[in-house]
Coordinates of C-alpha atoms in Angstrom, one line a residue:
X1 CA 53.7 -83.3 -129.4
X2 CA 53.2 -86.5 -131.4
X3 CA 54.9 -86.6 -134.6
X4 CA 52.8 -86.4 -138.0
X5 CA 50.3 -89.4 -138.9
X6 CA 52.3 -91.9 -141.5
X7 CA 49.3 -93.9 -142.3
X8 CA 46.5 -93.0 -144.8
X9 CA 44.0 -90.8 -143.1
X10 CA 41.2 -93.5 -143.2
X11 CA 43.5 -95.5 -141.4
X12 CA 44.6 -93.0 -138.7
X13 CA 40.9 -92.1 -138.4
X14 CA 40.0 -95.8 -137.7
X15 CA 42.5 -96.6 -135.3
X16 CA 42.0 -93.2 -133.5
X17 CA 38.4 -93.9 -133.2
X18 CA 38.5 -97.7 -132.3
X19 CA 41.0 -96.7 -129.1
X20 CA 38.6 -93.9 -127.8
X21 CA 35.6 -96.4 -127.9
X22 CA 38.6 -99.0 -126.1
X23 CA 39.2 -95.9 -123.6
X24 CA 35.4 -95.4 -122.9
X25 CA 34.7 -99.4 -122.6
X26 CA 37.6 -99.4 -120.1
X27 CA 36.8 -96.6 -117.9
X28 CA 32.9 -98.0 -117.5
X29 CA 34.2 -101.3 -116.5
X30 CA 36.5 -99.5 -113.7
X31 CA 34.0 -97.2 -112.7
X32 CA 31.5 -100.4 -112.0
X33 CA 34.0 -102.3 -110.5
X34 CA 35.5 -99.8 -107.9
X35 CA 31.8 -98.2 -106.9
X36 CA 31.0 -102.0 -105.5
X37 CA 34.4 -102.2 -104.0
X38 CA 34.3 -99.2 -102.1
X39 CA 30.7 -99.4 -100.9
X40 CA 32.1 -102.8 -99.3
X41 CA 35.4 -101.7 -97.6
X42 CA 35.2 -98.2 -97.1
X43 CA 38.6 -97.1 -98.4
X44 CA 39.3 -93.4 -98.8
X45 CA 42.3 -94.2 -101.5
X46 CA 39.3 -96.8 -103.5
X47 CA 37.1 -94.1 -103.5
X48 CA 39.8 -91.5 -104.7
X49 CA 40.3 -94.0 -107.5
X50 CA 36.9 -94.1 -108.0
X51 CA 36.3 -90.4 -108.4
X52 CA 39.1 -90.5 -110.9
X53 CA 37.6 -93.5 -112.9
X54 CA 34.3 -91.4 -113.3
X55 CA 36.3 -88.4 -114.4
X56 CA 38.0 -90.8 -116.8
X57 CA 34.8 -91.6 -118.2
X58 CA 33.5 -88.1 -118.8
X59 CA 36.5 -87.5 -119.9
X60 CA 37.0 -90.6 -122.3
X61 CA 33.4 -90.5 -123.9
X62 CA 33.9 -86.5 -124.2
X63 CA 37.0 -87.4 -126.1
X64 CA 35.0 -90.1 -128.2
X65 CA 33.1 -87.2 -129.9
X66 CA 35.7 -85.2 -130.1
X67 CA 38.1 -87.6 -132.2
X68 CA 35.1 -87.9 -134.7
X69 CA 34.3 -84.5 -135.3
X70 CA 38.1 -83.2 -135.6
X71 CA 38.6 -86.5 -138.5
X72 CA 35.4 -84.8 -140.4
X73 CA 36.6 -83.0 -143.6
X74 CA 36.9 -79.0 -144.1
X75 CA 33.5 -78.0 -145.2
X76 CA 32.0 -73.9 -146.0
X77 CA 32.6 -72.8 -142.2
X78 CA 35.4 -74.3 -141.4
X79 CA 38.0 -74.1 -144.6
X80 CA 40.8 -75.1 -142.1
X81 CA 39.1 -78.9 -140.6
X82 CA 38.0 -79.5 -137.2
X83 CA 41.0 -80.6 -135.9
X84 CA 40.8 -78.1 -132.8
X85 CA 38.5 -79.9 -131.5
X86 CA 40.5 -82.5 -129.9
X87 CA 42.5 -79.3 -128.2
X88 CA 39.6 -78.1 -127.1
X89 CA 38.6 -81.9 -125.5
X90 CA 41.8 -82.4 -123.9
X91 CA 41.7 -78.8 -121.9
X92 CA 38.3 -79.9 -120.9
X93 CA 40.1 -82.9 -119.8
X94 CA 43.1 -81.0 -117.5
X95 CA 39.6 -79.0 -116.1
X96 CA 38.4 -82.1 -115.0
X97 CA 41.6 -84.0 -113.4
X98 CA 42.5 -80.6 -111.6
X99 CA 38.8 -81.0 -109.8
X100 CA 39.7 -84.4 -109.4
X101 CA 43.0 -84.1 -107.6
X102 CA 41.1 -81.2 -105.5
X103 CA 38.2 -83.9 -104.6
X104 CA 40.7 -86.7 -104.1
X105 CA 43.0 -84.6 -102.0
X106 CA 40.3 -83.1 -99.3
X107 CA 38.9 -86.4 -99.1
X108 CA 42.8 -87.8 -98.3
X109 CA 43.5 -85.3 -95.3
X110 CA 39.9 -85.5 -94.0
X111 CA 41.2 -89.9 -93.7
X112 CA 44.6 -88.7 -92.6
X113 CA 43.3 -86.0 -89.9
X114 CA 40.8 -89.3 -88.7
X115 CA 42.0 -92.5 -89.9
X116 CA 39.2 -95.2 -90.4
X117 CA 39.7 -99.0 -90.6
X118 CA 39.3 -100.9 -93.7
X119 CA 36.4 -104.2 -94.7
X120 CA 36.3 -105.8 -97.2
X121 CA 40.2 -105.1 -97.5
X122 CA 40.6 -108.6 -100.1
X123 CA 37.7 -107.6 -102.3
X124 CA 39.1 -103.8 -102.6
X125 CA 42.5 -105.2 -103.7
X126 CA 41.2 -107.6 -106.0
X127 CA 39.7 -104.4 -107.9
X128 CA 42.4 -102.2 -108.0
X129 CA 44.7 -105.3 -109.2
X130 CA 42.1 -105.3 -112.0
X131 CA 42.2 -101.8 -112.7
X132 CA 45.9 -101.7 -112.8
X133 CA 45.9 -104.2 -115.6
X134 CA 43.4 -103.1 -117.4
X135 CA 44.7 -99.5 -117.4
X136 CA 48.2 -100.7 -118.1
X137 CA 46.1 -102.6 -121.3
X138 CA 44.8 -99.7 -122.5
X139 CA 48.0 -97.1 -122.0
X140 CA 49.9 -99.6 -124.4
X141 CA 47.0 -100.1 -126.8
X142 CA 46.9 -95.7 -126.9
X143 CA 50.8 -95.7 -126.9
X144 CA 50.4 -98.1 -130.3
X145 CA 47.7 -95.8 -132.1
X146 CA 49.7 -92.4 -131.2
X147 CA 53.0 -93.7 -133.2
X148 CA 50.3 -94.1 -136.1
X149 CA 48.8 -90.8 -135.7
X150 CA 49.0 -87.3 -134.5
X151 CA 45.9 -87.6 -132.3
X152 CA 46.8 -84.9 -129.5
X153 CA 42.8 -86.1 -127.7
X154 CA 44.7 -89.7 -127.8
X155 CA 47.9 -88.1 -126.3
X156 CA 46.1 -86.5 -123.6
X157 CA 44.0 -89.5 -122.6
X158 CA 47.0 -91.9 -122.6
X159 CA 49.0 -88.9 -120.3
X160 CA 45.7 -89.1 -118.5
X161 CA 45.5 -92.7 -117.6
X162 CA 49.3 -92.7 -117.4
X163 CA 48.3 -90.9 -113.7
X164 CA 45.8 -93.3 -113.4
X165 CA 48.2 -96.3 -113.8
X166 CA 50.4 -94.5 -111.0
X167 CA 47.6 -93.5 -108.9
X168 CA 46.5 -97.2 -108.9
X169 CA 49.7 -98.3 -107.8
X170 CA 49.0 -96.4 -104.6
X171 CA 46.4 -97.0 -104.4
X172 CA 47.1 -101.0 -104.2
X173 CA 50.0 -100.3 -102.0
X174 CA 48.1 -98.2 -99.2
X175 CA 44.7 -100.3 -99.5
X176 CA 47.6 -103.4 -99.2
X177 CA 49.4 -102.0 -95.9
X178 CA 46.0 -100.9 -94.5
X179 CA 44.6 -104.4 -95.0
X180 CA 47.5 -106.3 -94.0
X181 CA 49.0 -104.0 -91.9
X182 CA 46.2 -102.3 -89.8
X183 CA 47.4 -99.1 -90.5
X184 CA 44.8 -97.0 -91.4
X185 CA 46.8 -93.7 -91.8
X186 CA 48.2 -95.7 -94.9
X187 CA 45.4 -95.5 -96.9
X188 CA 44.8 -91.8 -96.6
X189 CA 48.8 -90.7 -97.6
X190 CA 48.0 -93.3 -100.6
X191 CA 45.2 -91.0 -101.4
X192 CA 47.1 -87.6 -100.8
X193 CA 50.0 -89.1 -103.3
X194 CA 47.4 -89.9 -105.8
X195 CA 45.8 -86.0 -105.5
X196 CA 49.6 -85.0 -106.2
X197 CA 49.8 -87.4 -109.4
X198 CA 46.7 -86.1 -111.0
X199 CA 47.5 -82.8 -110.4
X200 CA 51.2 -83.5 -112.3
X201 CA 48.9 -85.5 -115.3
X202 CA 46.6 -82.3 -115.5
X203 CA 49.8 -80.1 -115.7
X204 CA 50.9 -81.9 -119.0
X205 CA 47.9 -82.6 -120.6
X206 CA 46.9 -79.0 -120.3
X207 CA 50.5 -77.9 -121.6
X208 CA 49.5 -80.3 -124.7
X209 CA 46.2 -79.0 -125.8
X210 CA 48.0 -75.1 -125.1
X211 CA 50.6 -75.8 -127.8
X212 CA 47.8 -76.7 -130.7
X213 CA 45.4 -73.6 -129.5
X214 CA 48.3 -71.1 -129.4
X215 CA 49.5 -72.7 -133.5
X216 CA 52.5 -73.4 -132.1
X217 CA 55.6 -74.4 -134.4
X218 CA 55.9 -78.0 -135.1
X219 CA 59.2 -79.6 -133.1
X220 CA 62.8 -78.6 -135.3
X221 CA 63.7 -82.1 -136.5
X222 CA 59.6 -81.4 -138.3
X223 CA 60.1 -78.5 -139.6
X224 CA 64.3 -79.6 -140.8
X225 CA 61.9 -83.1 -142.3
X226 CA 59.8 -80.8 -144.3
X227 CA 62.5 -78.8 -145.8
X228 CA 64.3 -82.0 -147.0
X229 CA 61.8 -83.0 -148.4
X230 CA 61.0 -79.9 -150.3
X231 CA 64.6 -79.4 -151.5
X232 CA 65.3 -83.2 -152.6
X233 CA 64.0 -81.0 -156.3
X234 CA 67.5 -79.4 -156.6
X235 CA 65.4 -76.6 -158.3
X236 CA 63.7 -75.7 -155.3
X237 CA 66.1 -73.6 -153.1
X238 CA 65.9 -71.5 -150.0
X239 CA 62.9 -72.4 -148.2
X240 CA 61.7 -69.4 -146.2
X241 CA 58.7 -68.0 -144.3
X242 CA 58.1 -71.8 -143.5
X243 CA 54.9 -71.6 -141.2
X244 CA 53.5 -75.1 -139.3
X245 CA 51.3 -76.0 -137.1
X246 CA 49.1 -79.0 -135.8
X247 CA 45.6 -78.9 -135.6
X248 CA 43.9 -82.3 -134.3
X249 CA 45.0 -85.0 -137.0
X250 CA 45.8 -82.4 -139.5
X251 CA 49.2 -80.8 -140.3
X252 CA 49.2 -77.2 -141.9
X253 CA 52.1 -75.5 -143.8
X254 CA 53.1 -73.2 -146.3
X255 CA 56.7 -71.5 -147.2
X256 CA 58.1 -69.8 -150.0
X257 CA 60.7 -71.6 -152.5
X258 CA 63.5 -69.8 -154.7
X259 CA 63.0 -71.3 -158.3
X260 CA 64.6 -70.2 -161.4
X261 CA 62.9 -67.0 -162.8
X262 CA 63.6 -68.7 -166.9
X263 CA 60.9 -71.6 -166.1
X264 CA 57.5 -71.0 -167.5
X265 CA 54.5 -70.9 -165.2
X266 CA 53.6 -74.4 -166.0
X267 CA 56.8 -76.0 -165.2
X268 CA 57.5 -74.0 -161.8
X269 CA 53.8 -75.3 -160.5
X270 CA 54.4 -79.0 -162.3
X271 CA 57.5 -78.5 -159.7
X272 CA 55.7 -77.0 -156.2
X273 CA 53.0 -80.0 -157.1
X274 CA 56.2 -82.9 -157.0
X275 CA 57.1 -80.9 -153.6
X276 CA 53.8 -81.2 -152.6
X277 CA 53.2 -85.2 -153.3
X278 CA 56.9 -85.4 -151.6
X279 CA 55.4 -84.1 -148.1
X280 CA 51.8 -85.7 -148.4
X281 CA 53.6 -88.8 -148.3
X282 CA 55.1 -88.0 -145.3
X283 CA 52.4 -86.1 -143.9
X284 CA 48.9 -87.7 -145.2
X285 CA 47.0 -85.3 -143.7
X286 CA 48.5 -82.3 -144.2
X287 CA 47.6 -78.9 -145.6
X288 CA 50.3 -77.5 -147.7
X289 CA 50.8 -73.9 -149.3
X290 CA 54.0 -73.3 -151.5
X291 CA 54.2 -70.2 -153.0
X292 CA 57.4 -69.6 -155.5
X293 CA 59.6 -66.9 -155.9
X294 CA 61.8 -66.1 -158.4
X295 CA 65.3 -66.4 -157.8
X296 CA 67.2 -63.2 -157.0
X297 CA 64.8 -60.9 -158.2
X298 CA 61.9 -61.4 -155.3
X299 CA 61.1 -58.2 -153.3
X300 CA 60.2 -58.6 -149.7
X301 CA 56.7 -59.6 -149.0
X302 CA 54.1 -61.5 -147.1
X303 CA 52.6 -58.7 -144.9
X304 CA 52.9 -59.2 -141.0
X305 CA 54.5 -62.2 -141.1
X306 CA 57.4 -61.6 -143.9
X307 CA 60.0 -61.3 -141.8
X308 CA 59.5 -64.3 -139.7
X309 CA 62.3 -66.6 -142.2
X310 CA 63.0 -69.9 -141.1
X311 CA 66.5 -70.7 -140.0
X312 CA 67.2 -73.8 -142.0

């Protein structure tokens, strides 16, 4: 999982949004480029690449929207955000790279089982040359936003055309040996190792979008971040029942603090509200809920979840 946004949250927004609208622009381009080239030489491993690029770009413009309606603020029916829904785009994004790699990989031993020449073989490398730079373009443009935000639709596109930069690799290299080579059956086993790449891309990006819909912990070295911050107040002590998890570009939490039972009610909050400005600069998106107890003398509590303490 990414780590929590450190820019302002118009920021993150912006730059989450201009890369998805890079990512959409990118896969069009591809998806042009590669129908022309295939139509002209015939290659089973162009048109595996091609099947992919149009995945990308349902994918990628599915992802678009997705970005923009997570960013959009809490409102009456949703008190938490709308942060799920970039979960939601990138397991509709595993969905679609596991049809891929199914499409990609019948269409691969269909060319291996009967082997056809390649035309056009010059053109056909010319385009996946193209679409290995550009893709390379865009993974490092993805890999840039994501150490500004916590964009897990971003994370899942990027691991998504991370296949894609592979697959095009093999793409190059099989069209290149058919081409050059005259071996046919070259092209097909390109195609076949492309299937298995997808296949490993839909794996992780699917693992990614489980870990936000199943609230899962933010990593340790989080949650240990979190609780220094909290305790750099030397009043605040034994952070317990810390709860986190990541919802789109928001970060939720909320823990109980030991504070001295002697301080009056509006010095313990004027405390938990220095704690909280500690972690929203941090975490400028995040969702906090401290509730104090008093030192010593608090009785068990907090329903289903009270004994769930945090080990720090």
């Amino acid at each position: 999982m990414a780590s929590a946004p450190r820019l302002p949250p118009d920021r993150a927004a912006a730059l989450t949004r201009g890369v998805t609208l890079l990512s959409v622009g990118v896969a069009s381009l591809l998806v042009t480029a590669k129908a022309g080239a295939w139509l002209a030489s015939g290659s089973v491993a162009l048109l595996a690449s091609l099947a992919d690029s149009a995945l990308d770009l349902l994918a990628s413009t599915v992802t678009f929207f997705a970005v923009r309606y997570a960013a959009a603020p809490p409102d009456e029916e949703h008190r938490f955000g709308h942060g799920k829904a970039e979960a939601f785009a990138s397991l509709m994004q595993a969905g679609l790279v596991f049809a891929s790699a199914a499409l990609v990989g019948q269409e691969a031993i269909r060319n291996l089982l009967d082997p056809q020449p390649l035309e056009a073989g010059g053109w056909a490398i010319g385009v996946m040359a193209l679409s290995t730079a550009l893709t390379f373009g865009l993974i490092s443009a993805q890999s840039w936003v994501l150490r500004r935000t916590s964009s897990v639709a971003v994370s899942g596109d990027r691991a998504h055309y991370a296949s894609d930069l592979a697959s095009n690799l093999a793409a190059l290299a099989g069209i290149g040996a058919s081409a050059w080579l005259g071996v046919a059956g070259l092209d097909g086993a390109a195609a076949l190792l492309i299937a298995a790449l997808l296949l490993w891309g839909a794996i992780g990006v699917f693992r990614e979008a489980a870990v936000q819909l199943m609230d899962q912990e933010l990593p340790a070295p989080e949650r240990a971040r979190i609780v220094e911050l909290v305790t750099q107040d030397g009043r605040l002590t034994d952070v317990h029942q810390l709860r986190t998890r990541a919802s789109g570009p928001y970060v939720h939490m909320q823990m109980h603090v030991d504070l001295d039972p002697r301080l009056s009610l509006e010095d313990a909050h004027r405390i938990i509200v220095e704690a909280e400005r500690r972690l929203l600069a941090a975490y400028p998106m995040a969702d906090i809920l401290i509730h104090p107890d008093p030192r010593g003398l608090a009785e068990p509590h907090g329903g289903a979840f009270s004994e769930a303490r945090s080990a720090e």
